[in-house]
Tab-separated table of C-alpha atoms in Angstrom:
chain	number	residue	atom	x	y	z
V	237	UNK	CA	11.765	-37.440	6.790
V	238	UNK	CA	9.735	-40.244	8.208
V	239	UNK	CA	8.238	-39.498	11.472
V	240	UNK	CA	5.927	-42.076	13.520
V	241	UNK	CA	8.278	-45.396	12.955
V	242	UNK	CA	5.653	-47.227	14.972
V	243	UNK	CA	3.613	-46.777	12.557
V	244	UNK	CA	2.428	-48.835	10.225
V	245	UNK	CA	2.433	-45.986	7.155
V	246	UNK	CA	5.368	-44.485	6.665
V	247	UNK	CA	4.662	-40.285	6.941
V	248	UNK	CA	6.778	-37.716	5.222
V	249	UNK	CA	7.042	-33.317	6.203
V	250	UNK	CA	8.167	-31.271	3.342
V	251	UNK	CA	10.865	-29.056	3.894
V	252	UNK	CA	9.620	-25.733	5.223
V	253	UNK	CA	5.946	-27.575	6.909
V	254	UNK	CA	5.329	-28.453	10.068
V	255	UNK	CA	2.250	-31.258	9.521
V	256	UNK	CA	3.076	-34.788	7.954
V	257	UNK	CA	1.814	-36.256	4.951
V	258	UNK	CA	1.350	-39.735	3.017
V	259	UNK	CA	3.253	-41.507	1.056
V	260	UNK	CA	0.855	-41.385	-1.730
V	261	UNK	CA	0.918	-36.806	-1.211
V	262	UNK	CA	4.473	-37.381	-1.085
V	263	UNK	CA	4.702	-39.296	-4.512
V	264	UNK	CA	1.660	-36.680	-6.004
V	265	UNK	CA	3.670	-33.906	-5.170
V	266	UNK	CA	7.423	-35.621	-6.670
V	267	UNK	CA	5.275	-35.960	-9.876
V	268	UNK	CA	4.042	-32.848	-9.385
V	269	UNK	CA	7.222	-31.228	-9.354
V	270	UNK	CA	6.575	-29.392	-5.888
V	271	UNK	CA	9.739	-26.610	-5.328
V	272	UNK	CA	10.339	-28.244	-1.734
V	273	UNK	CA	11.020	-31.480	-3.251
V	274	UNK	CA	14.201	-30.298	-4.158
V	275	UNK	CA	15.516	-29.833	-0.589
V	276	UNK	CA	13.662	-33.227	0.176
V	277	UNK	CA	16.096	-35.962	1.384
V	278	UNK	CA	14.044	-37.939	0.573
V	279	UNK	CA	13.002	-37.083	-2.906
V	280	UNK	CA	15.012	-40.556	-3.980
V	281	UNK	CA	11.795	-42.667	-3.113
V	282	UNK	CA	9.471	-42.777	-6.330
V	283	UNK	CA	8.018	-45.614	-5.429
V	284	UNK	CA	5.961	-46.889	-8.599
V	285	UNK	CA	6.515	-43.142	-10.419
V	286	UNK	CA	7.501	-44.105	-14.454
V	287	UNK	CA	10.653	-43.571	-15.503
V	288	UNK	CA	10.135	-40.394	-17.640
V	289	UNK	CA	8.525	-38.497	-14.774
V	290	UNK	CA	11.961	-39.937	-12.581
V	291	UNK	CA	14.273	-38.633	-15.022
V	292	UNK	CA	12.388	-35.193	-15.158
V	293	UNK	CA	13.091	-34.926	-11.345
V	294	UNK	CA	16.524	-35.959	-11.204
V	295	UNK	CA	16.992	-32.925	-14.064
V	296	UNK	CA	15.343	-30.567	-12.280
V	297	UNK	CA	17.383	-31.456	-8.259
V	298	UNK	CA	19.810	-28.941	-9.201
V	299	UNK	CA	17.486	-25.968	-10.397
V	300	UNK	CA	17.679	-22.150	-8.814
V	301	UNK	CA	14.638	-21.271	-7.026
V	302	UNK	CA	13.331	-18.041	-7.049
V	303	UNK	CA	14.700	-16.395	-4.037
V	304	UNK	CA	11.352	-13.167	-4.330
V	305	UNK	CA	8.080	-14.199	-5.834
V	306	UNK	CA	7.871	-10.215	-5.433
V	307	UNK	CA	8.519	-8.674	-9.537
V	308	UNK	CA	8.915	-4.498	-9.814
V	309	UNK	CA	5.315	-4.385	-9.992
V	310	UNK	CA	3.581	-6.942	-8.025
V	311	UNK	CA	3.330	-10.671	-6.643
V	312	UNK	CA	3.894	-13.689	-9.205
V	313	UNK	CA	4.185	-17.072	-8.956
V	314	UNK	CA	3.030	-20.465	-10.406
V	315	UNK	CA	0.002	-21.752	-8.884
V	316	UNK	CA	0.569	-24.022	-5.568
V	317	UNK	CA	3.835	-24.468	-6.652
V	318	UNK	CA	5.086	-21.745	-5.168
V	319	UNK	CA	2.159	-18.827	-4.455
V	320	UNK	CA	-0.693	-20.514	-2.418
V	321	UNK	CA	-3.551	-19.536	-0.295
V	322	UNK	CA	-1.467	-19.243	2.346
V	323	UNK	CA	1.497	-17.512	1.007
V	324	UNK	CA	-0.644	-14.873	-0.265
V	325	UNK	CA	-2.764	-14.541	3.099
V	326	UNK	CA	1.304	-13.986	4.939
V	327	UNK	CA	1.591	-11.284	1.969
V	328	UNK	CA	-2.290	-9.895	3.573
V	329	UNK	CA	-1.531	-9.984	6.564
V	330	UNK	CA	2.089	-8.033	5.906
V	331	UNK	CA	0.061	-4.782	4.275
V	332	UNK	CA	-2.336	-4.333	6.789
V	333	UNK	CA	0.257	-4.787	9.470
V	334	UNK	CA	1.782	-1.395	7.499
V	335	UNK	CA	-1.646	0.230	7.392
V	336	UNK	CA	-1.854	-0.759	11.430
V	337	UNK	CA	1.475	1.289	11.858
V	338	UNK	CA	0.128	4.122	9.876
V	339	UNK	CA	-2.609	3.706	13.158
V	340	UNK	CA	-1.475	2.191	15.948
V	341	UNK	CA	-4.033	1.635	18.443
V	342	UNK	CA	-1.526	2.706	20.939
V	343	UNK	CA	-1.741	6.177	22.562
V	344	UNK	CA	-4.271	6.908	20.687
V	345	UNK	CA	-7.233	9.666	22.779
V	346	UNK	CA	-10.885	8.878	22.335
V	347	UNK	CA	-12.980	11.773	21.894
V	348	UNK	CA	-16.854	11.911	21.518
V	349	UNK	CA	-16.700	11.569	17.708
V	350	UNK	CA	-13.878	8.475	17.205
V	351	UNK	CA	-16.267	6.467	20.364
V	352	UNK	CA	-14.561	3.469	21.334
V	353	UNK	CA	-13.455	2.145	18.319
V	354	UNK	CA	-10.656	3.359	16.174
V	355	UNK	CA	-10.582	3.681	12.233
V	356	UNK	CA	-10.219	-0.018	11.125
V	357	UNK	CA	-7.926	0.168	7.839
V	358	UNK	CA	-10.709	-0.090	4.926
V	359	UNK	CA	-8.621	-2.334	2.175
V	360	UNK	CA	-10.738	-3.231	-1.227
V	361	UNK	CA	-10.191	-6.635	-2.770
V	362	UNK	CA	-11.277	-8.138	-6.277
V	363	UNK	CA	-9.823	-10.816	-9.001
V	364	UNK	CA	-9.243	-11.333	-12.498
V	365	UNK	CA	-10.567	-14.214	-14.532
V	366	UNK	CA	-8.307	-17.099	-14.408
V	367	UNK	CA	-9.294	-20.181	-12.512
V	368	UNK	CA	-7.302	-19.971	-9.258
V	369	UNK	CA	-7.967	-16.299	-8.284
V	370	UNK	CA	-11.005	-17.155	-5.962
V	371	UNK	CA	-8.712	-19.335	-3.956
V	372	UNK	CA	-6.463	-16.729	-3.397
V	373	UNK	CA	-8.469	-13.541	-2.805
V	374	UNK	CA	-10.284	-16.088	-0.453
V	375	UNK	CA	-7.100	-16.909	2.208
V	376	UNK	CA	-6.127	-12.551	0.993
V	377	UNK	CA	-9.459	-11.648	2.452
V	378	UNK	CA	-9.135	-14.055	5.574
V	379	UNK	CA	-6.169	-12.981	6.669
V	380	UNK	CA	-7.113	-9.604	6.441
V	381	UNK	CA	-9.821	-9.790	8.158
V	382	UNK	CA	-7.928	-11.717	10.737
V	383	UNK	CA	-5.779	-8.519	11.186
V	384	UNK	CA	-7.968	-6.438	11.626
V	385	UNK	CA	-8.873	-4.431	8.705
V	386	UNK	CA	-11.801	-3.856	7.237
V	387	UNK	CA	-12.630	-5.953	3.869
V	388	UNK	CA	-14.414	-4.294	0.700
V	389	UNK	CA	-15.076	-7.394	-1.700
V	390	UNK	CA	-15.492	-6.632	-4.883
V	391	UNK	CA	-15.245	-9.733	-6.497
V	392	UNK	CA	-14.462	-9.837	-10.159
V	393	UNK	CA	-12.954	-6.696	-11.502
V	394	UNK	CA	-11.026	-5.372	-14.072
V	395	UNK	CA	-6.996	-4.188	-12.892
V	396	UNK	CA	-8.964	-0.370	-14.414
V	397	UNK	CA	-12.405	-1.130	-12.216
V	398	UNK	CA	-10.680	-2.063	-9.707
V	399	UNK	CA	-8.456	1.083	-9.499
V	400	UNK	CA	-11.646	2.891	-9.642
V	401	UNK	CA	-12.638	0.900	-6.446
V	402	UNK	CA	-10.082	2.157	-3.733
V	403	UNK	CA	-10.416	5.739	-4.872
V	404	UNK	CA	-13.962	6.031	-4.614
V	405	UNK	CA	-14.191	3.811	-1.423
V	406	UNK	CA	-11.734	5.838	0.310
V	407	UNK	CA	-9.805	2.938	1.225
V	408	UNK	CA	-6.723	2.485	2.473
V	409	UNK	CA	-5.214	0.091	0.452
V	410	UNK	CA	-6.386	-2.502	-1.991
V	411	UNK	CA	-5.276	-6.085	-3.100
V	412	UNK	CA	-5.992	-7.539	-6.496
V	413	UNK	CA	-5.559	-11.514	-7.008
V	414	UNK	CA	-4.549	-11.314	-11.063
V	415	UNK	CA	-2.093	-13.275	-13.041
V	416	UNK	CA	-2.056	-10.934	-15.881
V	417	UNK	CA	1.664	-10.796	-17.979
V	418	UNK	CA	2.194	-14.864	-16.589
V	419	UNK	CA	1.356	-18.136	-17.894
V	420	UNK	CA	-2.053	-19.415	-17.216
V	421	UNK	CA	-1.052	-21.497	-14.437
V	422	UNK	CA	0.317	-19.057	-12.790
V	423	UNK	CA	-1.135	-16.476	-10.169
V	424	UNK	CA	-0.378	-13.477	-8.086
V	425	UNK	CA	-1.534	-10.388	-6.196
V	426	UNK	CA	-1.582	-6.040	-6.998
V	427	UNK	CA	-1.056	-3.835	-4.345
V	428	UNK	CA	-2.338	-0.164	-4.070
V	429	UNK	CA	-2.885	2.650	-2.064
V	430	UNK	CA	-4.763	5.182	-1.198
V	431	UNK	CA	-6.598	6.873	-4.348
V	432	UNK	CA	-6.078	3.794	-6.422
V	433	UNK	CA	-2.024	4.165	-6.233
V	434	UNK	CA	-0.232	1.454	-7.405
V	435	UNK	CA	2.404	-0.210	-5.417
V	436	UNK	CA	5.721	-0.745	-7.143
V	437	UNK	CA	9.094	-1.992	-6.328
V	438	UNK	CA	11.359	1.351	-4.814
V	439	UNK	CA	13.165	3.055	-7.594
V	440	UNK	CA	17.386	1.747	-7.255
V	441	UNK	CA	18.201	5.346	-7.534
V	442	UNK	CA	16.110	6.352	-4.460
V	443	UNK	CA	17.848	4.825	-0.886
V	444	UNK	CA	15.616	3.806	1.954
V	445	UNK	CA	15.933	7.058	3.746
V	446	UNK	CA	14.477	9.118	0.492
V	447	UNK	CA	11.451	6.531	0.627
V	448	UNK	CA	10.850	5.961	4.203
V	449	UNK	CA	7.286	5.814	5.293
V	450	UNK	CA	5.786	5.887	2.032
V	451	UNK	CA	4.203	2.592	1.196
V	452	UNK	CA	5.975	0.236	-1.805
V	453	UNK	CA	6.573	-3.318	-2.428
V	454	UNK	CA	9.794	-3.578	-0.535
V	455	UNK	CA	8.562	-2.641	2.668
V	456	UNK	CA	6.226	-5.397	2.474
V	457	UNK	CA	8.581	-8.189	1.389
V	458	UNK	CA	10.760	-6.520	4.229
V	459	UNK	CA	7.545	-6.633	6.513
V	460	UNK	CA	7.392	-10.064	5.640
V	461	UNK	CA	10.681	-10.983	7.394
V	462	UNK	CA	10.035	-9.693	10.587
V	463	UNK	CA	7.536	-11.242	13.092
V	464	UNK	CA	4.068	-9.760	13.953
V	465	UNK	CA	1.023	-10.207	15.420
V	466	UNK	CA	-2.415	-9.125	15.283
V	467	UNK	CA	-2.990	-5.204	16.161
V	468	UNK	CA	-6.287	-6.136	17.507
V	469	UNK	CA	-8.741	-9.265	19.173
V	470	UNK	CA	-11.562	-8.631	16.812
V	471	UNK	CA	-11.831	-9.696	13.357
V	472	UNK	CA	-12.589	-7.009	10.946
V	473	UNK	CA	-15.686	-6.663	9.135
V	474	UNK	CA	-16.795	-7.787	5.389
V	475	UNK	CA	-19.332	-6.420	2.760
V	476	UNK	CA	-19.477	-6.841	-0.928
V	477	UNK	CA	-19.494	-3.783	-3.092
V	478	UNK	CA	-20.965	-3.480	-7.038
V	479	UNK	CA	-18.423	-1.855	-8.477
V	480	UNK	CA	-19.027	-1.925	-12.156
V	481	UNK	CA	-22.041	0.362	-12.190
V	482	UNK	CA	-20.288	3.660	-11.181
V	483	UNK	CA	-17.409	2.549	-13.140
V	484	UNK	CA	-18.717	1.871	-16.441
V	485	UNK	CA	-20.671	5.307	-16.101
V	486	UNK	CA	-17.832	7.183	-15.567
V	487	UNK	CA	-16.504	5.579	-19.143
V	488	UNK	CA	-19.981	7.122	-20.726
V	489	UNK	CA	-17.927	10.297	-20.715
V	490	UNK	CA	-15.558	9.482	-23.241
V	491	UNK	CA	-17.588	8.141	-26.043
V	492	UNK	CA	-18.266	11.760	-27.570
V	493	UNK	CA	-18.881	13.325	-30.893
V	494	UNK	CA	-17.802	10.012	-33.069
V	495	UNK	CA	-18.124	9.680	-36.992
V	496	UNK	CA	-18.799	5.730	-37.805
V	497	UNK	CA	-15.605	3.950	-37.493
V	498	UNK	CA	-15.572	0.214	-37.778
V	499	UNK	CA	-12.997	-1.498	-35.128
V	500	UNK	CA	-11.514	-4.149	-34.344
V	501	UNK	CA	-10.961	-5.573	-31.099
V	502	UNK	CA	-9.108	-8.212	-29.892
V	503	UNK	CA	-8.904	-9.330	-26.107
V	504	UNK	CA	-9.305	-12.403	-24.535
V	505	UNK	CA	-10.904	-10.457	-20.522
V	506	UNK	CA	-14.335	-11.177	-20.840
V	507	UNK	CA	-15.445	-8.383	-18.517
V	508	UNK	CA	-14.105	-6.086	-20.739
V	509	UNK	CA	-15.702	-7.461	-23.862
V	510	UNK	CA	-18.459	-6.530	-22.469
V	511	UNK	CA	-18.163	-3.617	-21.492
V	512	UNK	CA	-16.584	-2.609	-24.766
V	513	UNK	CA	-20.094	-4.450	-26.225
V	514	UNK	CA	-22.600	-2.232	-24.039
V	515	UNK	CA	-20.720	0.962	-24.913
V	516	UNK	CA	-20.348	0.537	-28.845
V	517	UNK	CA	-24.324	-0.617	-28.573
V	518	UNK	CA	-25.269	3.372	-28.362
V	519	UNK	CA	-22.443	4.904	-30.614
V	520	UNK	CA	-22.780	5.237	-34.153
V	521	UNK	CA	-19.346	2.852	-34.372
V	522	UNK	CA	-19.498	-0.994	-35.109
V	523	UNK	CA	-17.400	-2.969	-33.080
V	524	UNK	CA	-16.242	-6.713	-34.091
V	525	UNK	CA	-14.484	-8.953	-31.643
V	526	UNK	CA	-11.878	-10.936	-32.603
V	527	UNK	CA	-11.335	-14.162	-30.276
V	528	UNK	CA	-7.833	-14.532	-29.127
V	529	UNK	CA	-6.585	-17.473	-26.422
V	530	UNK	CA	-4.948	-16.475	-23.127
V	531	UNK	CA	-1.698	-16.442	-23.221
V	532	UNK	CA	1.409	-14.551	-22.590
V	533	UNK	CA	1.624	-11.283	-25.338
V	534	UNK	CA	3.191	-8.333	-26.377
V	535	UNK	CA	0.250	-6.095	-28.014
V	536	UNK	CA	3.562	-3.984	-29.166
V	537	UNK	CA	5.154	-6.570	-30.771
V	538	UNK	CA	4.809	-6.520	-34.480
V	539	UNK	CA	5.714	-10.014	-35.205
V	540	UNK	CA	3.408	-11.704	-32.215
V	541	UNK	CA	0.802	-14.155	-32.831
V	542	UNK	CA	-2.210	-11.953	-31.262
V	543	UNK	CA	-1.336	-9.306	-33.044
V	544	UNK	CA	-1.262	-10.820	-36.290
V	545	UNK	CA	-4.378	-12.259	-35.900
V	546	UNK	CA	-6.080	-8.969	-35.159
V	547	UNK	CA	-3.824	-7.639	-38.417
V	548	UNK	CA	-5.576	-9.907	-40.783
V	549	UNK	CA	-9.347	-9.385	-38.933
V	550	UNK	CA	-8.769	-5.532	-39.482
V	551	UNK	CA	-8.603	-6.706	-43.218
V	552	UNK	CA	-11.352	-9.147	-43.222
V	553	UNK	CA	-13.553	-6.477	-41.796
V	554	UNK	CA	-12.271	-3.505	-43.664
V	555	UNK	CA	-12.164	-1.967	-40.317
V	556	UNK	CA	-11.021	1.595	-39.597
V	557	UNK	CA	-8.834	0.472	-36.579
V	558	UNK	CA	-7.685	-2.798	-34.271
V	559	UNK	CA	-6.999	-2.977	-31.196
V	560	UNK	CA	-5.109	-5.550	-29.176
V	561	UNK	CA	-5.961	-5.232	-25.200
V	562	UNK	CA	-3.993	-7.321	-22.767
V	563	UNK	CA	-5.218	-9.778	-19.834
V	564	UNK	CA	-4.991	-6.490	-17.187
V	565	UNK	CA	-6.906	-4.405	-20.038
V	566	UNK	CA	-4.920	-1.070	-19.054
V	567	UNK	CA	-1.887	-2.022	-21.990
V	568	UNK	CA	-3.078	-1.982	-25.664
V	569	UNK	CA	-1.332	-1.659	-29.111
V	570	UNK	CA	-2.744	-0.536	-32.432
V	571	UNK	CA	-2.902	-1.021	-35.881
V	572	UNK	CA	-4.184	0.968	-38.762
V	573	UNK	CA	-6.852	0.173	-41.457
V	574	UNK	CA	-4.096	-1.470	-43.994
V	575	UNK	CA	-3.084	-4.480	-41.102
V	576	UNK	CA	-0.254	-2.776	-40.132
V	577	UNK	CA	1.182	-2.223	-36.782
V	578	UNK	CA	1.549	1.176	-35.129
V	579	UNK	CA	4.407	1.738	-32.505
V	580	UNK	CA	3.665	2.596	-28.969
V	581	UNK	CA	5.625	5.920	-29.389
V	582	UNK	CA	3.846	7.434	-32.313
V	583	UNK	CA	0.593	6.026	-30.737
V	584	UNK	CA	1.988	7.993	-27.463
V	585	UNK	CA	2.920	11.350	-29.882
V	586	UNK	CA	-0.216	11.639	-31.124
V	587	UNK	CA	-2.187	11.329	-28.003
V	588	UNK	CA	-0.017	13.948	-26.242
V	589	UNK	CA	-0.778	16.538	-29.963
V	590	UNK	CA	-4.621	15.368	-28.751
V	591	UNK	CA	-4.948	16.231	-25.488
V	592	UNK	CA	-2.265	19.405	-25.571
V	593	UNK	CA	-3.371	21.054	-27.998
V	594	UNK	CA	-6.044	24.264	-27.101
V	595	UNK	CA	-4.463	24.030	-23.554
V	596	UNK	CA	-1.578	25.893	-23.422
V	597	UNK	CA	0.337	24.749	-20.221
V	598	UNK	CA	-0.688	21.778	-19.779
V	599	UNK	CA	1.477	18.514	-18.328
V	600	UNK	CA	2.354	15.306	-19.981
V	601	UNK	CA	4.176	12.834	-17.987
V	602	UNK	CA	6.132	10.456	-20.248
V	603	UNK	CA	8.356	7.779	-19.380
V	604	UNK	CA	11.933	8.194	-19.040
V	605	UNK	CA	12.513	6.055	-22.495
V	606	UNK	CA	10.762	8.056	-24.436
V	607	UNK	CA	11.339	12.120	-23.274
V	608	UNK	CA	13.827	13.228	-25.876
V	609	UNK	CA	11.083	11.312	-28.844
V	610	UNK	CA	8.125	13.155	-27.583
V	611	UNK	CA	9.281	16.231	-26.448
V	612	UNK	CA	9.120	18.073	-29.614
V	613	UNK	CA	5.625	17.470	-30.022
V	614	UNK	CA	4.716	18.230	-26.165
V	615	UNK	CA	6.559	21.388	-27.507
V	616	UNK	CA	4.982	22.230	-31.233
V	617	UNK	CA	1.444	21.423	-28.639
V	618	UNK	CA	2.235	24.302	-26.150
V	619	UNK	CA	2.867	22.037	-23.547
V	620	UNK	CA	4.929	20.615	-20.937
V	621	UNK	CA	7.057	17.641	-19.661
V	622	UNK	CA	7.720	15.791	-17.065
V	623	UNK	CA	9.620	12.611	-16.601
V	624	UNK	CA	6.901	10.106	-15.398
V	625	UNK	CA	9.028	7.144	-14.574
V	626	UNK	CA	9.238	4.017	-15.265
V	627	UNK	CA	7.590	2.238	-12.193
V	628	UNK	CA	3.920	2.586	-12.605
V	629	UNK	CA	3.782	3.814	-9.290
V	630	UNK	CA	6.599	6.736	-10.160
V	631	UNK	CA	3.859	7.519	-13.011
V	632	UNK	CA	0.524	7.603	-10.733
V	633	UNK	CA	2.795	9.594	-8.138
V	634	UNK	CA	3.675	12.231	-11.415
V	635	UNK	CA	0.677	12.519	-12.953
V	636	UNK	CA	-1.055	13.403	-9.440
V	637	UNK	CA	1.384	16.067	-7.967
V	638	UNK	CA	2.014	17.678	-11.331
V	639	UNK	CA	-1.853	17.857	-12.449
V	640	UNK	CA	-0.266	15.970	-16.155
V	641	UNK	CA	-3.654	15.448	-18.939
V	642	UNK	CA	-2.048	12.841	-20.069
V	643	UNK	CA	0.908	9.722	-19.443
V	644	UNK	CA	3.080	6.911	-20.832
V	645	UNK	CA	6.118	5.472	-23.338
V	646	UNK	CA	6.585	2.776	-24.524
V	647	UNK	CA	5.668	0.512	-22.260
V	648	UNK	CA	1.928	0.339	-23.780
V	649	UNK	CA	0.509	2.103	-20.762
V	650	UNK	CA	-1.483	5.298	-21.294
V	651	UNK	CA	-2.431	7.419	-18.523
V	652	UNK	CA	-5.261	10.342	-18.121
V	653	UNK	CA	-6.260	12.500	-15.176
V	654	UNK	CA	-9.185	11.199	-14.498
V	655	UNK	CA	-10.975	11.361	-10.248
V	656	UNK	CA	-6.894	9.664	-9.771
V	657	UNK	CA	-4.440	9.131	-12.477
V	658	UNK	CA	-5.654	6.025	-13.932
V	659	UNK	CA	-4.067	3.792	-17.206
V	660	UNK	CA	-7.236	1.693	-19.014
V	661	UNK	CA	-7.353	0.446	-22.027
V	662	UNK	CA	-11.372	1.234	-22.695
V	663	UNK	CA	-10.368	5.010	-22.232
V	664	UNK	CA	-7.645	5.174	-24.602
V	665	UNK	CA	-9.346	3.434	-27.385
V	666	UNK	CA	-12.043	6.245	-26.800
V	667	UNK	CA	-9.124	8.843	-27.083
V	668	UNK	CA	-7.727	7.163	-30.224
V	669	UNK	CA	-11.613	7.007	-31.577
V	670	UNK	CA	-11.738	10.569	-30.812
V	671	UNK	CA	-8.286	11.581	-32.602
V	672	UNK	CA	-9.806	10.015	-35.904
V	673	UNK	CA	-13.412	12.262	-35.791
V	674	UNK	CA	-11.358	15.339	-36.138
V	675	UNK	CA	-10.912	14.178	-39.661
V	676	UNK	CA	-11.777	11.769	-42.312
V	677	UNK	CA	-8.337	10.659	-43.129
V	678	UNK	CA	-7.158	7.013	-41.883
V	679	UNK	CA	-5.353	5.705	-38.825
V	680	UNK	CA	-2.092	5.415	-41.275
V	681	UNK	CA	-2.222	8.655	-42.510
V	682	UNK	CA	-2.610	10.324	-39.208
V	683	UNK	CA	-0.224	8.256	-37.759
V	684	UNK	CA	2.558	8.855	-40.363
V	685	UNK	CA	2.266	11.993	-41.093
């Protein structure tokens, strides 16, 4: 609404904001379809905007805005229009407040070992390759420090490396800035707790009482609605950590006893491609990288454009197999030497057989939707099957509690027992290569037998 009528320049205040903006900013926000403009009583003040823009504005007036940016596995929203540096900082502060509640300052007895400084919650922050990510991670780190948390910045990284770092550094939590799974103009936040355990929304079957005390996305979202203040007046310390070296050092052990194979790999994540190139330099295998654009894809859909690109590359390079790695460097899909897509169900069955055969009594955690189809393979291999649920947090907890060797299902995420349960496309590829190296049979024969 206009303020300061005595001024020559008309000023506006956007709904939900307190600071006035100029008319030029008002018009630029209208032209950019700023969400708050739908609620502004002066949205009809369009000035000299193009008629086509005005028509689009009128058509979006009654569009329903999303009630929450929280998804089952994190936070996602259009950069600036929905998720800004400030809003990301508020979400980070909500997590920090929950961490302080687990180790409150009030009533803490000081000992000689503790000294006069209480232990601050430590939070690892990192971000993906999206252009918007550095801006969002700045807001996250600033907010965490303001809340008194120790911030460990690992900067540009992949999701598996980020999980590894949270566990490796014994941090209390982690916030990874990423828009994986969303259009290129979007950004988001993924949260994890101690030991790199991902935070998901509370399963519908679980009540608030059952999840009391457990950190999840529901508690973070609830905390956003509650007033809270800083737990300490002192800003938290900040340091950096180069996570790539110890992370990659832990990958080499999975690539051993491999026969000569040719692999076509389609991956839009530059860091993952470089990791694979360094690993394959010392292997008898040959790696061919396939360029794919940054887009929302489904590695499990045989009709996906990137799956078709990979299939053509496999046939052109006469490769033994092809792997399509999604932007998060976790989810992946495979095609055989003929360019035919291999279902995630079949890949889960094959890797369960590989990991359980010769190890009687080992456990496989399988997503609810695939329990019946994978159970015969697990039983035949001498293993034990447990329900891994549908959420990433459920799978991670089940893997840890049951000491499971492998986990997975039809989501395209395959989990393995490392220092902490992890889903990493690089490790998945290593085990698939190990599977093919047990015989001279092609992937099509192995998959369809």
